[in-house]
Coordinates of C-alpha atoms in Angstrom, one line a residue:
Chain A
M10 CA 0.0 -0.2 -0.3
S11 CA 2.6 2.8 0.9
T12 CA 5.0 1.4 -1.9
D13 CA 2.5 3.2 -4.2
Q14 CA 2.2 6.6 -2.7
T15 CA 4.7 8.3 -4.8
S16 CA 2.9 6.6 -7.8
T17 CA -0.2 8.0 -7.1
I18 CA 1.3 11.6 -6.3
Q19 CA 2.5 11.4 -9.7
I20 CA -0.6 10.3 -11.5
S21 CA -2.6 13.0 -9.5
Q22 CA 0.2 15.7 -10.5
S23 CA -0.2 14.8 -13.8
A24 CA -4.3 14.6 -13.7
H25 CA -3.8 17.8 -12.1
Q26 CA -1.6 19.2 -14.7
G27 CA -3.5 18.0 -17.6
G28 CA -6.5 19.3 -16.4
Q29 CA -8.2 15.7 -17.4
A30 CA -11.9 16.6 -16.2
G31 CA -14.6 15.1 -16.8
K32 CA -16.2 11.3 -16.7
P33 CA -14.0 9.5 -13.6
S34 CA -12.2 6.5 -14.7
E35 CA -13.3 3.4 -14.0
T36 CA -9.7 2.3 -12.6
R37 CA -8.7 5.0 -10.7
E38 CA -8.1 4.1 -7.1
H39 CA -7.0 7.3 -5.7
W40 CA -6.5 10.9 -6.8
Y41 CA -4.9 13.5 -4.6
L42 CA -4.7 17.0 -6.0
E43 CA -1.5 19.3 -5.4
P44 CA -2.9 22.2 -4.4
D45 CA -1.6 25.8 -5.3
G46 CA -1.6 27.5 -1.9
A47 CA 0.7 27.7 1.0
L48 CA 0.4 24.3 3.2
R49 CA 0.0 24.4 6.9
A50 CA 0.2 20.8 7.2
R51 CA 1.2 17.7 5.1
V52 CA 0.2 14.3 6.3
S53 CA 2.3 11.7 5.0
N54 CA 1.6 7.6 5.0
L55 CA -0.4 8.2 8.2
K56 CA -1.7 4.9 9.8
F57 CA -3.3 4.6 13.4
W58 CA -4.2 1.8 15.4
Y59 CA -6.8 1.7 18.4
A60 CA -5.8 -0.2 21.3
D61 CA -7.8 -3.4 20.2
G62 CA -5.7 -3.6 17.3
T63 CA -8.2 -2.4 14.7
Q64 CA -6.6 -0.3 11.9
A65 CA -8.7 2.6 11.7
I66 CA -6.5 5.0 9.4
D67 CA -4.7 3.3 6.2
D68 CA -1.9 5.0 4.8
V69 CA -3.5 8.6 4.6
S70 CA -1.5 11.4 2.8
M71 CA -3.0 14.6 2.3
P72 CA -2.2 18.5 2.6
L73 CA -4.0 20.8 4.8
V74 CA -3.9 24.4 3.0
D75 CA -3.4 27.5 5.3
K76 CA -6.0 29.6 6.2
K77 CA -8.9 27.5 3.8
V78 CA -11.4 25.2 5.0
T79 CA -10.8 21.4 4.5
A80 CA -13.9 19.1 4.8
L81 CA -13.7 15.2 5.5
I82 CA -16.4 13.4 4.0
G83 CA -17.1 9.9 3.9
P84 CA -19.9 7.2 5.0
S85 CA -20.1 6.2 8.5
G86 CA -17.2 4.4 10.0
C87 CA -14.8 5.4 7.5
G88 CA -12.5 6.7 9.6
K89 CA -12.6 10.7 9.0
S90 CA -13.2 11.6 12.9
T91 CA -10.4 9.3 13.9
F92 CA -8.2 10.8 11.2
L93 CA -9.2 14.6 12.8
R94 CA -8.6 13.3 16.0
C95 CA -5.0 12.4 15.2
F96 CA -4.1 16.3 14.5
N97 CA -4.3 17.0 18.3
R98 CA -3.4 13.8 19.5
M99 CA -6.8 13.1 21.2
H100 CA -6.2 9.4 21.0
D101 CA -3.5 9.8 23.4
L102 CA -5.8 10.0 26.1
Y103 CA -6.7 6.0 25.8
Q104 CA -4.0 3.3 26.5
G105 CA -2.6 1.3 23.8
V106 CA -3.3 3.4 20.6
K107 CA -0.9 3.4 17.8
Y108 CA 0.4 6.0 15.0
S109 CA 3.1 5.7 12.2
G110 CA 3.8 7.9 9.4
S111 CA 3.4 11.7 10.1
I112 CA 1.5 14.9 10.0
N113 CA 4.0 17.4 9.4
L114 CA 3.7 21.0 10.3
L115 CA 4.4 23.8 7.8
P116 CA 6.5 25.7 7.4
E117 CA 8.4 24.7 10.8
D118 CA 8.5 20.8 9.5
E119 CA 8.0 19.3 12.8
N120 CA 6.4 15.8 12.9
L121 CA 3.0 16.5 15.4
I122 CA 3.1 12.8 15.9
D123 CA 6.4 13.4 17.7
L124 CA 5.7 16.4 19.5
D125 CA 4.3 16.3 23.2
A126 CA 0.7 15.7 23.1
N127 CA -0.2 18.5 25.6
I128 CA 1.7 21.1 23.5
V129 CA 0.1 19.8 20.3
R130 CA -3.6 20.5 21.8
M131 CA -2.2 23.7 22.9
R132 CA -1.6 24.5 19.4
V133 CA -4.5 22.5 17.5
G134 CA -8.2 23.6 18.6
M135 CA -10.8 21.0 18.6
V136 CA -14.4 21.6 18.9
F137 CA -16.6 18.2 19.1
Q138 CA -19.8 16.7 17.9
K139 CA -21.7 17.2 20.9
P140 CA -21.5 20.9 22.5
N141 CA -19.3 20.4 25.6
P142 CA -19.3 23.3 27.6
F143 CA -17.9 23.7 31.4
P144 CA -20.5 23.5 33.6
K145 CA -19.7 27.3 34.4
S146 CA -20.6 30.8 33.3
I147 CA -20.0 31.8 29.7
Y148 CA -17.0 34.1 30.6
E149 CA -15.7 31.3 32.4
N150 CA -15.7 29.1 29.4
V151 CA -14.6 31.7 27.1
I152 CA -11.4 32.2 29.2
A153 CA -10.8 28.5 30.4
G154 CA -8.1 27.8 27.8
L155 CA -6.2 31.2 28.5
K156 CA -6.4 30.2 32.4
I157 CA -5.0 26.8 31.3
R158 CA -2.0 29.0 29.8
G159 CA -1.5 31.1 32.7
I160 CA -3.1 34.2 31.3
R161 CA -5.1 36.0 34.1
K162 CA -4.9 39.7 33.5
R163 CA -8.3 40.8 33.8
E164 CA -8.1 43.5 30.9
V165 CA -6.6 40.9 28.5
L166 CA -9.2 38.3 29.5
D167 CA -12.2 41.0 28.9
E168 CA -11.0 41.9 25.5
I169 CA -10.3 38.2 24.3
V170 CA -13.9 37.5 25.8
E171 CA -15.9 40.0 24.0
T172 CA -13.5 39.3 20.3
S173 CA -13.7 35.4 20.7
L174 CA -17.3 35.9 21.1
R175 CA -17.9 38.4 18.0
Q176 CA -15.9 36.1 15.9
A177 CA -18.5 33.3 17.1
A178 CA -21.3 35.5 16.4
L179 CA -22.4 35.2 20.0
W180 CA -21.9 38.7 21.7
D181 CA -25.0 40.3 20.9
E182 CA -26.8 37.3 22.1
V183 CA -24.7 37.0 25.5
K184 CA -23.4 39.9 26.0
D185 CA -25.6 40.8 29.1
R186 CA -25.6 37.7 30.6
L187 CA -21.8 36.7 30.6
H188 CA -21.7 35.3 34.2
Q189 CA -24.4 33.4 33.7
P190 CA -24.0 29.4 33.5
A191 CA -23.3 28.3 29.9
L192 CA -25.6 25.0 30.2
S193 CA -28.9 27.5 30.4
M194 CA -28.1 28.4 26.9
S195 CA -29.6 26.6 23.6
G196 CA -27.7 23.7 21.8
G197 CA -26.9 26.2 19.1
Q198 CA -25.6 28.7 21.5
Q199 CA -23.7 26.1 23.3
Q200 CA -21.9 25.0 20.4
R201 CA -20.9 28.6 18.9
L202 CA -19.6 29.1 22.7
C203 CA -17.2 26.2 22.3
I204 CA -15.9 27.6 18.9
A205 CA -15.5 31.0 20.6
R206 CA -13.7 28.9 23.5
A207 CA -11.3 27.3 20.7
L208 CA -10.7 30.7 18.8
A209 CA -9.8 32.3 22.1
V210 CA -6.3 30.9 22.3
K211 CA -5.7 31.5 18.7
P212 CA -5.3 28.2 17.2
E213 CA -2.5 27.2 14.7
I214 CA -5.4 24.7 13.4
L215 CA -8.9 24.4 14.3
L216 CA -10.6 21.1 14.1
L217 CA -14.4 20.7 13.9
D218 CA -16.2 17.4 14.6
E219 CA -19.5 17.1 12.9
P220 CA -20.0 20.6 14.7
T221 CA -23.5 21.0 13.7
S222 CA -25.1 17.2 13.9
A223 CA -26.7 17.5 17.2
L224 CA -28.1 21.1 15.9
D225 CA -31.0 22.2 14.4
P226 CA -31.4 24.0 11.1
I227 CA -31.1 27.6 12.2
A228 CA -28.3 27.1 14.5
T229 CA -26.7 24.8 11.9
A230 CA -27.1 28.0 9.4
K231 CA -25.0 30.1 11.9
V232 CA -22.3 27.9 12.6
E233 CA -21.8 27.8 8.9
D234 CA -21.9 31.2 8.5
L235 CA -19.1 31.3 11.2
I236 CA -17.0 28.7 9.3
N237 CA -17.3 30.7 6.4
E238 CA -15.8 33.8 8.4
L239 CA -13.0 31.7 9.7
S240 CA -11.7 30.8 6.4
G241 CA -9.2 33.2 5.2
N242 CA -7.9 34.0 8.9
V243 CA -7.8 30.0 10.7
T244 CA -6.6 26.7 8.9
V245 CA -10.1 24.8 9.5
L246 CA -10.1 20.8 9.2
I247 CA -14.1 19.7 9.5
V248 CA -15.6 16.2 9.5
T249 CA -19.3 16.3 8.5
H250 CA -21.6 13.8 7.3
N251 CA -23.5 16.3 5.1
M252 CA -22.2 16.6 2.0
Q253 CA -24.3 19.4 1.2
Q254 CA -22.7 21.3 4.1
A255 CA -19.1 20.4 3.0
A256 CA -20.0 21.9 -0.6
R257 CA -21.1 24.9 1.0
I258 CA -18.6 25.6 3.5
S259 CA -15.0 24.0 2.3
N260 CA -12.5 25.0 -0.2
Y261 CA -10.8 21.7 -0.2
T262 CA -12.8 18.6 0.5
A263 CA -11.3 15.0 0.9
Y264 CA -13.5 11.6 0.6
M265 CA -12.6 8.6 3.0
Y266 CA -13.5 5.2 2.6
L267 CA -12.5 2.3 4.9
G268 CA -9.8 4.3 6.6
K269 CA -8.6 5.2 3.2
L270 CA -8.3 8.5 1.5
I271 CA -10.3 7.9 -1.9
E272 CA -10.0 11.3 -3.2
Y273 CA -8.7 14.8 -2.3
N274 CA -9.7 17.9 -4.3
D275 CA -10.9 21.2 -4.8
T276 CA -14.4 21.1 -3.3
N277 CA -16.3 22.4 -6.7
D278 CA -14.2 19.9 -8.4
L279 CA -15.1 17.1 -6.3
F280 CA -18.6 17.6 -5.9
Q281 CA -18.8 18.5 -9.9
R282 CA -16.1 16.2 -11.4
P283 CA -15.2 13.8 -9.4
K284 CA -12.4 12.0 -10.5
C285 CA -12.6 8.3 -8.6
Q286 CA -15.8 6.2 -9.3
R287 CA -16.4 5.6 -5.7
T288 CA -16.5 9.5 -5.2
E289 CA -19.1 9.7 -7.7
D290 CA -20.8 6.7 -6.4
Y291 CA -20.9 8.3 -2.7
I292 CA -21.8 12.0 -3.3
T293 CA -24.3 10.8 -6.2
G294 CA -26.3 8.9 -3.1
R295 CA -26.0 5.6 -5.2
F296 CA -23.4 4.3 -2.4
G297 CA -23.3 5.2 1.7
Chain B
M5 CA -64.9 1.5 22.2
N6 CA -63.5 -1.9 21.6
T7 CA -62.7 -0.8 17.7
M8 CA -60.8 2.0 19.1
S9 CA -58.1 0.1 21.3
T10 CA -58.0 -3.0 18.4
N11 CA -55.5 -2.4 15.6
I12 CA -57.2 -2.6 12.5
Q13 CA -54.5 -4.3 10.8
S14 CA -53.4 -6.8 13.1
G15 CA -56.3 -7.6 15.5
I16 CA -54.5 -6.9 18.7
D17 CA -56.3 -5.9 21.3
Y18 CA -54.1 -2.8 23.1
A19 CA -56.7 -2.1 25.7
S20 CA -55.8 -5.9 27.2
I21 CA -52.1 -5.9 27.0
S22 CA -52.1 -2.0 28.4
R23 CA -54.7 -3.5 31.4
K24 CA -52.3 -6.4 32.0
N25 CA -49.2 -4.4 32.0
R26 CA -50.7 -1.9 34.7
S27 CA -51.9 -4.6 37.0
W28 CA -48.1 -5.7 37.2
D29 CA -47.3 -2.1 38.0
I30 CA -50.2 -1.9 40.8
I31 CA -48.6 -5.5 42.2
F32 CA -44.6 -4.3 42.0
A33 CA -46.0 -0.8 43.5
S34 CA -48.1 -2.2 46.5
L35 CA -45.0 -4.7 47.4
G36 CA -42.4 -2.1 47.2
I37 CA -44.9 0.1 49.7
V38 CA -45.1 -2.6 51.9
V39 CA -41.2 -3.1 52.1
L40 CA -40.6 0.5 52.7
F41 CA -43.3 0.4 55.4
I42 CA -41.5 -2.4 57.0
A43 CA -38.2 -1.1 57.4
I44 CA -39.2 2.3 57.8
S45 CA -41.5 1.6 60.8
T46 CA -38.5 -0.5 62.2
L47 CA -36.3 2.3 62.3
L48 CA -39.2 4.8 63.7
A49 CA -39.8 2.1 66.4
L50 CA -36.5 2.1 67.5
F51 CA -35.8 5.6 67.8
L52 CA -39.3 6.5 69.3
D53 CA -38.5 3.6 71.6
L54 CA -34.9 5.4 72.6
A55 CA -36.5 8.8 72.6
I56 CA -39.3 8.0 75.2
R57 CA -37.5 5.9 77.4
G58 CA -35.0 8.5 77.6
A59 CA -37.1 11.8 77.6
P60 CA -36.4 12.6 81.3
Q61 CA -32.7 12.6 80.5
W62 CA -32.7 14.1 77.1
T63 CA -34.9 16.9 77.4
N64 CA -32.6 18.1 80.6
P65 CA -30.4 20.7 79.4
D66 CA -27.8 19.4 82.0
F67 CA -27.6 16.2 80.1
Y68 CA -25.3 17.9 77.5
T69 CA -23.4 19.6 80.0
S70 CA -22.4 17.3 82.6
F71 CA -20.1 14.9 82.7
P72 CA -20.8 10.8 83.3
S73 CA -21.6 10.2 87.0
R74 CA -22.2 7.1 89.5
K75 CA -25.9 8.6 90.0
P76 CA -27.6 7.6 86.9
L77 CA -29.9 10.5 86.7
E78 CA -27.1 12.9 87.0
A79 CA -24.7 11.6 84.2
G80 CA -24.5 13.6 81.0
I81 CA -23.0 13.1 77.7
L82 CA -20.3 16.2 77.8
S83 CA -17.2 14.1 77.3
A84 CA -18.8 11.8 75.1
W85 CA -20.4 14.7 72.4
V86 CA -17.2 16.3 72.4
G87 CA -15.0 13.1 72.3
T88 CA -16.9 12.2 69.2
I89 CA -16.8 15.6 67.4
M90 CA -12.8 15.4 67.9
V91 CA -12.5 12.0 66.9
M92 CA -14.4 12.5 63.9
L93 CA -12.5 15.6 62.8
V94 CA -9.5 13.4 63.2
T95 CA -10.9 11.0 60.9
A96 CA -12.1 13.1 58.0
I97 CA -9.0 14.9 58.1
V98 CA -7.2 11.6 57.3
A99 CA -9.2 9.6 55.3
V100 CA -10.6 12.3 53.1
P101 CA -7.5 13.8 51.2
L102 CA -5.8 10.4 51.3
G103 CA -9.2 8.6 50.3
V104 CA -9.9 11.4 47.5
A105 CA -6.2 11.1 46.3
A106 CA -5.9 7.5 46.1
G107 CA -9.3 7.3 44.2
L108 CA -8.1 10.1 41.8
Y109 CA -4.8 8.4 41.1
M110 CA -6.3 4.6 40.8
E111 CA -9.0 6.2 38.4
E112 CA -7.0 8.7 36.0
Y113 CA -3.0 8.1 36.8
A114 CA -2.4 4.7 37.2
D115 CA -1.7 2.2 34.4
K116 CA -4.4 -0.8 34.0
N117 CA -2.5 -3.9 34.4
W118 CA -3.2 -6.5 37.0
F119 CA -1.3 -5.0 39.3
T120 CA -3.8 -2.2 39.7
D121 CA -6.4 -4.6 39.3
V122 CA -5.2 -6.6 42.5
I123 CA -5.2 -3.2 44.5
E124 CA -8.6 -2.3 43.2
I125 CA -9.8 -5.7 44.2
N126 CA -8.1 -5.1 47.8
V127 CA -9.5 -2.0 48.4
S128 CA -13.4 -3.4 47.6
N129 CA -12.7 -5.9 49.9
L130 CA -11.2 -3.6 52.8
A131 CA -14.5 -2.3 52.6
G132 CA -15.8 -5.6 53.8
V133 CA -13.5 -6.2 56.5
P134 CA -15.3 -6.2 60.3
S135 CA -14.4 -3.1 62.1
I136 CA -13.3 -5.2 65.3
V137 CA -10.3 -6.5 62.8
Y138 CA -9.1 -2.7 62.6
G139 CA -9.8 -2.4 65.9
L140 CA -7.2 -5.0 66.6
L141 CA -4.8 -3.5 63.9
A142 CA -4.8 -0.5 65.7
L143 CA -4.5 -2.1 69.1
G144 CA -1.4 -3.9 67.5
L145 CA 0.3 -1.3 65.8
F146 CA -0.5 2.1 66.7
V147 CA -1.1 1.2 70.5
Q148 CA 1.0 -1.4 71.2
T149 CA 4.2 -1.1 68.5
F150 CA 3.9 2.7 68.3
G151 CA 3.5 3.1 72.0
M152 CA 0.9 5.8 71.0
G153 CA -1.9 4.9 74.0
E154 CA -5.7 4.9 73.6
T155 CA -5.7 8.6 72.3
V156 CA -8.2 10.5 70.1
L157 CA -5.7 10.3 67.4
V158 CA -5.3 6.3 67.6
A159 CA -9.3 6.6 67.7
G160 CA -9.1 8.7 64.6
L161 CA -6.6 6.8 62.7
V162 CA -8.2 3.5 63.1
L163 CA -11.8 4.8 61.9
A164 CA -10.1 6.6 59.1
L165 CA -8.7 3.4 58.0
M166 CA -12.0 2.1 58.4
I167 CA -13.6 4.3 56.1
L168 CA -10.9 4.6 53.5
P169 CA -12.2 2.2 51.0
I170 CA -15.6 4.0 51.1
V171 CA -14.2 7.6 50.2
I172 CA -11.8 5.5 47.6
V173 CA -14.8 3.9 45.9
S174 CA -17.4 6.9 46.1
T175 CA -14.2 9.0 44.3
R176 CA -13.6 6.5 41.8
E177 CA -17.2 6.2 41.3
S178 CA -18.1 10.0 40.7
I179 CA -14.8 10.4 38.6
R180 CA -16.4 7.7 36.5
A181 CA -19.6 9.2 36.1
I182 CA -18.3 12.3 34.7
P183 CA -19.1 12.7 31.2
I184 CA -16.2 11.8 28.8
E185 CA -16.9 15.0 26.7
L186 CA -15.8 17.1 29.8
R187 CA -12.7 15.4 30.0
E188 CA -12.0 15.8 26.3
A189 CA -12.8 19.4 26.1
A190 CA -10.3 20.1 28.9
Y191 CA -7.7 18.1 27.3
G192 CA -8.6 19.5 24.1
L193 CA -8.0 22.9 24.9
G194 CA -4.4 22.0 25.7
A195 CA -5.1 21.4 29.6
N196 CA -2.4 18.8 31.0
Q197 CA -3.4 15.9 33.8
W198 CA -3.3 17.9 36.6
Q199 CA -4.9 21.3 35.3
T200 CA -7.9 18.8 34.1
M201 CA -7.7 17.3 37.3
A202 CA -7.8 20.2 39.7
M203 CA -10.0 22.6 37.2
Y204 CA -12.6 20.5 35.9
M205 CA -12.8 16.9 37.4
L206 CA -12.6 17.6 40.9
P207 CA -14.9 20.1 40.7
A208 CA -17.6 17.8 38.8
A209 CA -16.9 15.2 41.2
K210 CA -17.3 17.0 44.3
P211 CA -20.9 16.5 45.2
G212 CA -20.4 13.1 44.9
I213 CA -17.3 13.0 46.9
I214 CA -18.7 14.8 49.6
T215 CA -21.5 12.5 49.8
G216 CA -19.2 9.3 50.2
A217 CA -17.2 11.3 52.6
I218 CA -19.9 11.7 54.6
V219 CA -21.6 8.3 54.3
G220 CA -18.3 7.1 55.4
L221 CA -18.2 9.5 58.6
S222 CA -21.9 8.3 59.4
R223 CA -20.9 5.0 59.4
A224 CA -17.9 5.9 61.7
I225 CA -19.7 7.8 64.1
G226 CA -21.6 4.9 65.4
E227 CA -18.8 2.6 65.1
T228 CA -18.2 0.6 68.5
A229 CA -15.8 -2.2 68.3
P230 CA -12.7 -1.0 66.9
I231 CA -12.8 1.8 70.2
I232 CA -13.4 -0.7 72.4
T233 CA -10.6 -2.8 71.3
I234 CA -8.2 0.2 71.4
G235 CA -9.0 0.2 75.0
A236 CA -11.3 3.6 75.5
L237 CA -13.0 4.2 78.6
S238 CA -16.3 4.7 79.1
Y239 CA -15.8 6.9 82.4
I240 CA -14.2 9.9 81.2
A241 CA -14.7 12.9 83.5
F242 CA -12.7 15.4 81.7
L243 CA -12.4 17.0 78.5
P244 CA -9.2 16.7 76.2
P245 CA -7.2 20.0 75.8
S246 CA -8.8 22.7 73.8
P247 CA -7.4 23.1 70.6
I248 CA -7.7 26.7 70.4
G249 CA -6.8 29.5 72.7
G250 CA -4.3 29.3 75.4
D251 CA -0.5 30.5 74.5
F252 CA 0.8 31.5 71.4
P253 CA 0.3 30.4 69.0
F254 CA -3.1 29.8 70.0
I255 CA -3.1 26.3 68.6
S256 CA -2.4 23.3 70.4
F257 CA -2.5 19.5 69.4
E258 CA -2.5 18.4 73.0
W259 CA -6.0 17.0 72.5
L260 CA -4.6 14.6 69.7
N261 CA -2.8 12.8 72.9
S262 CA -5.8 13.1 75.4
G263 CA -8.2 10.1 76.7
F264 CA -11.6 10.4 75.3
T265 CA -14.7 8.5 74.9
V266 CA -17.5 8.7 72.4
M267 CA -21.2 8.5 72.0
P268 CA -21.4 4.6 71.2
I269 CA -18.8 3.8 74.0
Q270 CA -20.8 5.7 76.7
M271 CA -23.7 4.5 75.6
F272 CA -22.4 1.2 75.8
G273 CA -21.0 1.5 79.4
W274 CA -24.4 2.9 81.0
V275 CA -26.3 -0.2 79.4
S276 CA -23.8 -2.6 80.9
R277 CA -24.5 -0.9 84.6
P278 CA -27.1 -2.9 86.8
Q279 CA -29.2 0.0 87.8
A280 CA -32.4 0.5 86.2
D281 CA -32.1 4.3 85.9
F282 CA -28.8 3.8 84.0
Q283 CA -31.0 2.2 81.3
I284 CA -32.8 6.1 80.5
T285 CA -29.4 7.4 80.3
A286 CA -28.2 5.0 77.9
A287 CA -31.7 5.4 75.6
A288 CA -31.2 9.2 75.7
A289 CA -27.6 8.9 74.7
G290 CA -28.9 6.5 72.0
A291 CA -31.7 9.0 70.8
V292 CA -28.7 11.6 70.9
L293 CA -26.7 9.6 68.6
I294 CA -29.3 8.3 65.8
V295 CA -30.0 12.2 65.6
M296 CA -26.3 13.1 65.1
T297 CA -25.9 10.2 62.2
L298 CA -29.2 11.0 60.6
A299 CA -28.2 15.0 60.6
M300 CA -25.2 13.9 58.9
N301 CA -27.2 12.0 56.5
G302 CA -29.3 14.5 56.2
L303 CA -26.4 16.9 54.9
A304 CA -25.0 14.3 52.4
I305 CA -28.7 14.3 50.7
Y306 CA -28.9 18.2 51.0
I307 CA -25.5 18.2 49.3
R308 CA -26.7 15.7 46.5
Y309 CA -30.0 17.9 45.7
R310 CA -27.8 21.2 45.8
A311 CA -25.6 20.0 43.3
R312 CA -28.3 17.9 41.0
K313 CA -30.3 21.4 41.2
S314 CA -27.4 23.5 39.5

């Protein structure tokens, strides 16, 4: 599997340069775009095993474009959340997991898998599927990451609370009740609070794990607007089971299936002119 | 009516199924009420019996401010309730931090391997060791080997050892009951393990830990066997020295090394006296002891209720 990595990259480059759009080839197993913009990270031959020995990620390589939104799509159990959680080493909280390969942060060229997990999580923020504010006040939730980093100056905290909540489009709704419990808010507000909490510490990469799956359509629209705003400022990697959502909010999309990356492409191209048969089957609803 | 409750397609009579289910509910509920009534009325009868028989004593304010005496109706529980509070203080100060730390370590820090499994099984087993065995341990170790004597400190330590498994188990269970999302949220923000524990996990587990500690303490407060084993006396006509006041630095630890008695011992002493009037005094002491225990359990319930509300 890993031996044909270079060859597939070559295929993808030639395909990209040749601009072969249109009908997907029946025989093309994988297709990776080599994007033009600056990269924030490059994943190379990443494999991941859970404690019970199940391999959830099988030789995934893909770039992560700087300050753009990249969506991960695929059927349930394809490993997209597992892949996302490799980026902040969340798996390390559980015993017996194993990684191989690398997630190189660029331009500093550090393998995220070899860094201290705690430092990785300070640099890479995450928003979870279910809103998970701390059972504290709204204000305390936003500053939680800052307190962890030892920032305690009142003026600094006040300012960051306001900018983060504005960024998360929540400020106008909560500015008069910052000191009320976060759990008294609606689900959509709680999720935007979690995004504000993650943004408050200025993450280098923001991971979003199906952030709207527990929300109603109106709250979902608000979160999607927010992600669109983040594009251009923050590098975002988002897992979603909703293809329309991926099409609406992302610049690049990766389609995963059974732990493998099938296609990584510009979002418009992936949805309109998929290069692989399996991608087309999935996005047209014939499968998955 | 019958057509309304019968499924047109399958012909199943929903009304009769619903009726059958309801009759089971009624049978189970009545059984539960009977059992509950037996349990509560036994406790209530016991308490009322003690309270009525001891009424001449416990209604008298002197009962709480007098030392024990040879004359039954002049005997009081001053040294006993002061001793009980002091012993409980030692027990709480020793057992709660130790138990919480041990529970936290076992749940969050220790690797899961055969060694921690053995420790885990042992902790659960310790909860079932008869209290007299703890008393013998304290007699052999603290009183004889270390020569600490029959003091408040030794009594507090042995009761602390006895309730340690309760505190450890309740700490572990309340930490385990914290949703995984809270833990991942804290780690995901870059918190290290200690920050996650101190800032998020322990506060979330606090109501459960406090409840467990109080349940443990209310078991210790009525414990007689280990205290008798280490040689506590039932006739103590003095109070341990006060922990505060006196000379600089106004805090003294003399009381730890003082002789003492506690409520159950005092009661036991009176029950074994031949004079009939001592039975009144013993009954009054018993009623007071039950009230002390109920008050502690009430506190635990209140804390849990408040935690659930917030």
